[in-house]
Amino acid sequence: MKTHSDQRRLLLRGALGAFGTIAISGCDRLSQAGWFQETLSAGEVLSRAAHKLLVPRNAMAQEFTEADLSPHFRSNGTSNPENPHYQSLAAHDFKGWALKVDGLVEHPVQLSLAELRAMPNRTQITRHDCVEGWSAIGKWTGVPLARVLEMVRPEPRARFAVFHCADPMDGPGSAPYYESLDMDDAVHPQTILAYALNDQALPVANGAPLRLRVERQLGYKHAKYLDRIELVASLDGVRGGKGGYWEDGYGYQWYAGI
Ligand SMILES: Nc1nc2c(c(=O)[nH]1)N[C@H]1C(S)=C(S)[C@@H](COP(=O)(O)O)O[C@H]1N2
Ligand SMILES: [Mo]
């Protein structure tokens, strides 16, 4: 009898075979097409296609119980943004802070923490997997991104949500962290803008006052210290064009499904 993971392996082999054939026969034409080289590498197209085939876009990430919680949810990457504006907001319990949501939307908004907390919320206990090789289980509470998108009414040509953060990555004044999702992942029920971790206000080390949780993707997709969500038609015009800080600078995969 085949186990679930055997079935997944067989499916994956089938998918790789099919895409492999297409990739090989179409290889020359593809490598001549400039857009192909500039947007996604062949490996990235393949892994995204295989991931979509194995995990339907509406599949839910596994959720856990309180008994599974990690005793301490560690911090990674920025743990305290080197940004004077952020520091003064933090010193006042983020009272003057607001999340901007704009770009290709009919109704741009700015939402305070109190407004976000008054919206419908979702709590989920999930496992965070960092590409550096550690995992932790945490309980997150926040507003489903889908609710915020309903409020701003994205234009039909909006295809990606870009998350702009408050932490400069190379010292004060440098370009801040950023990430992006396509609309399928943006409206997924477990994609939330979290303001609480383990029933406490989100700590600064984990992205206060608001951070993204996108549970079917790797840790670096979960943008902390959210400042602005911008809806765009294409990632080409955003910073390096690859959709995120690690993608632009270090060749990390944009989709990063787990
Ligand atoms: N703004 C911002 N978001 C970020 C990062 C960062 O450095 N800055 N690091 C990413 C990485 S690599 C991981 S693993 C998680 C870590 O989240 P944590 O600090 O809550 O553990 O945040 C992600 N989001
Ligand atoms: Mo990470």
CSV table of C-alpha atoms and ligand atoms in Angstrom, one decimal:
chain,number,residue,atom,x,y,z
A,1,MET,CA,0.0,0.0,0.0
A,2,LYS,CA,1.3,3.4,-0.9
A,3,THR,CA,1.7,6.0,1.9
A,4,HIS,CA,0.6,9.6,1.4
A,5,SER,CA,4.2,10.7,0.9
A,6,ASP,CA,4.7,7.9,-1.7
A,7,GLN,CA,1.8,9.3,-3.7
A,8,ARG,CA,3.2,12.8,-3.5
A,9,ARG,CA,6.6,11.5,-4.7
A,10,LEU,CA,5.0,9.7,-7.6
A,11,LEU,CA,2.9,12.8,-8.5
A,12,LEU,CA,6.0,14.9,-8.2
A,13,ARG,CA,7.9,12.6,-10.5
A,14,GLY,CA,5.1,12.8,-13.0
A,15,ALA,CA,5.0,16.6,-12.8
A,16,LEU,CA,8.8,16.9,-13.2
A,17,GLY,CA,8.7,14.5,-16.2
A,18,ALA,CA,6.0,16.5,-17.9
A,19,PHE,CA,7.6,19.8,-17.3
A,20,GLY,CA,11.0,18.4,-18.0
A,21,THR,CA,9.9,17.4,-21.5
A,22,ILE,CA,8.4,20.8,-22.2
A,23,ALA,CA,11.5,22.6,-20.8
A,24,ILE,CA,13.9,20.6,-22.9
A,25,SER,CA,12.1,20.8,-26.2
A,26,GLY,CA,11.3,24.5,-25.6
A,27,CYS,CA,14.7,25.3,-24.2
A,28,ASP,CA,16.3,27.2,-27.0
A,29,ARG,CA,13.3,29.3,-27.7
A,30,LEU,CA,12.9,30.1,-24.1
A,31,SER,CA,16.5,31.1,-23.5
A,32,GLN,CA,16.2,33.5,-26.5
A,33,ALA,CA,13.1,35.1,-25.0
A,34,GLY,CA,14.5,38.0,-23.0
A,35,TRP,CA,11.5,38.2,-20.7
A,36,PHE,CA,11.9,34.6,-19.6
A,37,GLN,CA,15.5,35.2,-18.4
A,38,GLU,CA,14.6,38.4,-16.8
A,39,THR,CA,11.6,37.3,-14.8
A,40,LEU,CA,11.9,33.7,-13.5
A,41,SER,CA,14.6,31.1,-13.9
A,42,ALA,CA,13.5,27.7,-15.4
A,43,GLY,CA,14.0,26.1,-12.0
A,44,GLU,CA,11.7,28.5,-10.4
A,45,VAL,CA,9.0,28.1,-12.9
A,46,LEU,CA,9.3,24.3,-12.5
A,47,SER,CA,9.2,24.3,-8.7
A,48,ARG,CA,6.2,26.7,-8.6
A,49,ALA,CA,4.4,24.6,-11.2
A,50,ALA,CA,5.1,21.3,-9.3
A,51,HIS,CA,4.1,22.9,-6.0
A,52,LYS,CA,0.8,24.1,-7.4
A,53,LEU,CA,0.1,20.6,-8.8
A,54,LEU,CA,0.8,18.9,-5.4
A,55,VAL,CA,-0.8,21.5,-3.2
A,56,PRO,CA,-4.0,23.1,-4.5
A,57,ARG,CA,-3.8,26.8,-3.9
A,58,ASN,CA,-6.7,26.7,-1.4
A,59,ALA,CA,-5.1,23.9,0.7
A,60,MET,CA,-4.6,24.7,4.4
A,61,ALA,CA,-1.3,24.6,6.2
A,62,GLN,CA,-1.4,22.2,9.2
A,63,GLU,CA,-2.6,23.8,12.4
A,64,PHE,CA,-1.5,22.6,15.9
A,65,THR,CA,-2.7,22.8,19.5
A,66,GLU,CA,-1.6,24.9,22.5
A,67,ALA,CA,0.3,21.8,23.7
A,68,ASP,CA,2.5,22.0,20.6
A,69,LEU,CA,3.6,25.7,21.2
A,70,SER,CA,7.3,26.3,21.2
A,71,PRO,CA,8.4,27.6,24.7
A,72,HIS,CA,10.0,30.6,23.0
A,73,PHE,CA,9.4,31.9,19.5
A,74,ARG,CA,12.8,33.1,18.4
A,75,SER,CA,13.5,36.2,16.4
A,76,ASN,CA,15.3,36.2,13.1
A,77,GLY,CA,16.6,38.9,10.8
A,78,THR,CA,15.8,42.3,12.1
A,79,SER,CA,14.9,42.3,15.8
A,80,ASN,CA,14.7,46.1,16.3
A,81,PRO,CA,14.5,48.3,13.3
A,82,GLU,CA,17.2,51.0,13.0
A,83,ASN,CA,14.6,53.6,12.0
A,84,PRO,CA,14.1,56.7,14.2
A,85,HIS,CA,10.5,57.1,13.1
A,86,TYR,CA,9.8,53.5,14.0
A,87,GLN,CA,11.5,53.9,17.3
A,88,SER,CA,9.4,56.9,18.3
A,89,LEU,CA,6.2,55.1,17.3
A,90,ALA,CA,7.3,52.1,19.4
A,91,ALA,CA,8.0,54.3,22.4
A,92,HIS,CA,4.4,55.5,22.3
A,93,ASP,CA,2.9,52.0,22.0
A,94,PHE,CA,2.4,52.5,18.2
A,95,LYS,CA,-0.4,55.0,18.9
A,96,GLY,CA,0.5,57.1,15.9
A,97,TRP,CA,1.2,54.1,13.6
A,98,ALA,CA,-1.1,53.3,10.7
A,99,LEU,CA,-0.9,50.7,7.9
A,100,LYS,CA,-1.2,52.3,4.5
A,101,VAL,CA,-3.0,50.2,1.8
A,102,ASP,CA,-2.8,51.7,-1.6
A,103,GLY,CA,-1.6,51.3,-5.2
A,104,LEU,CA,-4.1,49.8,-7.7
A,105,VAL,CA,-7.1,50.0,-5.4
A,106,GLU,CA,-10.4,52.0,-5.7
A,107,HIS,CA,-10.4,53.0,-2.0
A,108,PRO,CA,-6.9,53.5,-0.4
A,109,VAL,CA,-7.0,53.4,3.4
A,110,GLN,CA,-4.9,54.0,6.4
A,111,LEU,CA,-5.7,51.7,9.3
A,112,SER,CA,-4.7,52.2,12.9
A,113,LEU,CA,-4.0,49.3,15.2
A,114,ALA,CA,-7.3,49.9,17.0
A,115,GLU,CA,-9.1,49.8,13.7
A,116,LEU,CA,-7.3,46.6,12.7
A,117,ARG,CA,-8.1,45.0,16.1
A,118,ALA,CA,-11.8,45.9,15.6
A,119,MET,CA,-12.0,43.9,12.3
A,120,PRO,CA,-12.9,40.2,12.1
A,121,ASN,CA,-9.9,38.2,13.2
A,122,ARG,CA,-8.4,34.7,12.9
A,123,THR,CA,-6.2,32.8,15.3
A,124,GLN,CA,-4.0,30.0,14.1
A,125,ILE,CA,-1.3,27.8,15.6
A,126,THR,CA,1.2,27.0,12.9
A,127,ARG,CA,4.8,26.0,12.3
A,128,HIS,CA,7.2,28.6,11.0
A,129,ASP,CA,10.0,27.2,8.8
A,130,CYS,CA,13.1,29.3,8.2
A,131,VAL,CA,15.3,28.5,5.3
A,132,GLU,CA,18.2,28.7,7.7
A,133,GLY,CA,17.1,25.4,9.2
A,134,TRP,CA,15.0,26.1,12.3
A,135,SER,CA,11.3,25.9,13.0
A,136,ALA,CA,9.0,27.1,15.7
A,137,ILE,CA,5.3,26.7,16.5
A,138,GLY,CA,3.4,29.9,17.5
A,139,LYS,CA,-0.1,31.1,17.9
A,140,TRP,CA,-0.9,34.1,15.8
A,141,THR,CA,-4.0,36.4,15.8
A,142,GLY,CA,-4.7,38.9,13.2
A,143,VAL,CA,-6.9,40.2,10.4
A,144,PRO,CA,-7.3,38.1,7.3
A,145,LEU,CA,-5.7,40.0,4.5
A,146,ALA,CA,-8.7,39.1,2.4
A,147,ARG,CA,-10.9,41.4,4.7
A,148,VAL,CA,-8.5,44.3,4.1
A,149,LEU,CA,-8.5,43.7,0.4
A,150,GLU,CA,-12.3,43.7,0.3
A,151,MET,CA,-12.2,47.1,2.0
A,152,VAL,CA,-9.8,48.7,-0.5
A,153,ARG,CA,-11.4,47.0,-3.6
A,154,PRO,CA,-8.4,46.1,-5.8
A,155,GLU,CA,-8.6,47.1,-9.5
A,156,PRO,CA,-8.9,44.1,-11.8
A,157,ARG,CA,-5.3,44.6,-13.0
A,158,ALA,CA,-3.9,44.3,-9.5
A,159,ARG,CA,-2.0,41.0,-9.5
A,160,PHE,CA,0.4,41.2,-6.5
A,161,ALA,CA,0.4,42.6,-3.0
A,162,VAL,CA,3.8,44.2,-2.1
A,163,PHE,CA,4.6,44.5,1.7
A,164,HIS,CA,6.8,47.4,2.6
A,165,CYS,CA,8.5,47.2,6.0
A,166,ALA,CA,10.0,49.7,8.4
A,167,ASP,CA,13.4,48.1,8.9
A,168,PRO,CA,16.3,49.3,6.8
A,169,MET,CA,18.5,46.3,6.0
A,170,ASP,CA,21.9,47.9,5.6
A,171,GLY,CA,22.0,50.5,8.4
A,172,PRO,CA,20.0,53.6,9.1
A,173,GLY,CA,18.5,55.2,6.0
A,174,SER,CA,19.1,52.2,3.7
A,175,ALA,CA,16.4,50.4,1.7
A,176,PRO,CA,13.9,48.6,3.9
A,177,TYR,CA,12.8,44.9,3.8
A,178,TYR,CA,10.0,44.1,1.5
A,179,GLU,CA,8.2,41.0,0.2
A,180,SER,CA,5.2,40.2,-2.1
A,181,LEU,CA,2.5,37.7,-2.8
A,182,ASP,CA,0.2,37.0,-5.7
A,183,MET,CA,-3.5,37.4,-5.2
A,184,ASP,CA,-4.2,33.6,-4.7
A,185,ASP,CA,-2.0,33.6,-1.6
A,186,ALA,CA,-3.1,37.1,-0.5
A,187,VAL,CA,-6.7,36.0,-0.2
A,188,HIS,CA,-5.9,32.6,1.3
A,189,PRO,CA,-7.8,32.1,4.7
A,190,GLN,CA,-4.6,31.6,6.6
A,191,THR,CA,-2.9,34.7,5.2
A,192,ILE,CA,-3.3,37.2,8.1
A,193,LEU,CA,-1.9,40.5,9.3
A,194,ALA,CA,-0.9,39.4,12.8
A,195,TYR,CA,-0.9,41.8,15.8
A,196,ALA,CA,-0.6,39.1,18.5
A,197,LEU,CA,1.7,36.2,19.2
A,198,ASN,CA,0.8,33.6,21.9
A,199,ASP,CA,-2.1,35.9,23.1
A,200,GLN,CA,0.2,38.9,23.7
A,201,ALA,CA,0.7,42.0,21.7
A,202,LEU,CA,3.3,41.2,19.0
A,203,PRO,CA,6.8,41.8,20.4
A,204,VAL,CA,9.1,44.2,18.6
A,205,ALA,CA,11.5,41.2,18.0
A,206,ASN,CA,8.8,39.4,16.0
A,207,GLY,CA,7.6,42.4,13.9
A,208,ALA,CA,5.5,44.8,16.0
A,209,PRO,CA,3.0,46.2,15.6
A,210,LEU,CA,1.9,44.1,12.5
A,211,ARG,CA,3.5,41.3,10.5
A,212,LEU,CA,2.4,39.0,7.7
A,213,ARG,CA,1.7,35.3,8.3
A,214,VAL,CA,1.5,33.3,5.1
A,215,GLU,CA,1.6,29.8,6.4
A,216,ARG,CA,2.3,27.7,3.3
A,217,GLN,CA,5.5,29.6,2.5
A,218,LEU,CA,9.0,29.9,4.0
A,219,GLY,CA,9.9,32.3,6.8
A,220,TYR,CA,11.3,35.1,4.7
A,221,LYS,CA,7.9,35.6,3.0
A,222,HIS,CA,6.4,36.6,6.4
A,223,ALA,CA,7.2,40.4,6.3
A,224,LYS,CA,7.6,42.0,9.8
A,225,TYR,CA,7.2,45.7,10.7
A,226,LEU,CA,4.5,46.3,8.1
A,227,ASP,CA,4.3,49.9,7.0
A,228,ARG,CA,2.5,49.8,3.7
A,229,ILE,CA,0.7,47.3,1.4
A,230,GLU,CA,0.8,48.3,-2.3
A,231,LEU,CA,-1.2,46.6,-5.0
A,232,VAL,CA,0.6,46.3,-8.3
A,233,ALA,CA,0.1,44.8,-11.8
A,234,SER,CA,3.7,43.6,-12.1
A,235,LEU,CA,6.7,43.2,-9.8
A,236,ASP,CA,9.0,44.5,-12.6
A,237,GLY,CA,8.8,48.1,-11.3
A,238,VAL,CA,9.3,47.3,-7.6
A,239,ARG,CA,12.9,47.6,-6.5
A,240,GLY,CA,15.0,44.9,-8.1
A,241,GLY,CA,12.0,43.4,-9.8
A,242,LYS,CA,12.2,39.9,-8.1
A,243,GLY,CA,9.6,40.6,-5.5
A,244,GLY,CA,11.5,40.7,-2.2
A,245,TYR,CA,14.7,41.7,-0.4
A,246,TRP,CA,16.2,38.1,-0.5
A,247,GLU,CA,14.9,37.5,-4.0
A,248,ASP,CA,16.5,40.7,-5.4
A,249,GLY,CA,19.8,40.5,-3.5
A,250,TYR,CA,20.5,36.8,-2.9
A,251,GLY,CA,18.7,34.8,-5.5
A,252,TYR,CA,16.1,33.3,-3.1
A,253,GLN,CA,13.0,31.8,-4.7
A,254,TRP,CA,10.1,34.2,-4.9
A,255,TYR,CA,7.3,31.5,-4.4
A,256,ALA,CA,9.1,29.6,-1.6
A,257,GLY,CA,6.2,27.1,-1.0
A,258,ILE,CA,6.5,24.5,1.8
B,1,LIG,N1,10.8,43.2,7.9
B,1,LIG,C1,11.4,42.0,8.0
B,1,LIG,N2,10.7,40.9,7.9
B,1,LIG,C2,11.2,39.7,8.0
B,1,LIG,C3,12.6,39.5,8.2
B,1,LIG,C4,13.4,40.7,8.4
B,1,LIG,O1,14.6,40.7,8.6
B,1,LIG,N3,12.7,41.9,8.3
B,1,LIG,N4,13.2,38.3,8.3
B,1,LIG,C5,12.4,37.2,7.7
B,1,LIG,C6,12.9,35.8,8.1
B,1,LIG,S1,14.2,35.2,7.3
B,1,LIG,C7,12.2,35.1,9.0
B,1,LIG,S2,12.7,33.5,9.3
B,1,LIG,C8,11.1,35.6,9.8
B,1,LIG,C9,11.5,35.6,11.3
B,1,LIG,O2,10.4,35.9,12.1
B,1,LIG,P1,10.6,36.0,13.6
B,1,LIG,O3,11.6,37.1,13.9
B,1,LIG,O4,9.2,36.3,14.2
B,1,LIG,O5,11.2,34.7,14.1
B,1,LIG,O6,10.8,37.0,9.5
B,1,LIG,C10,10.9,37.3,8.1
B,1,LIG,N5,10.4,38.6,7.9
B,2,MO,MO,14.2,32.9,7.7
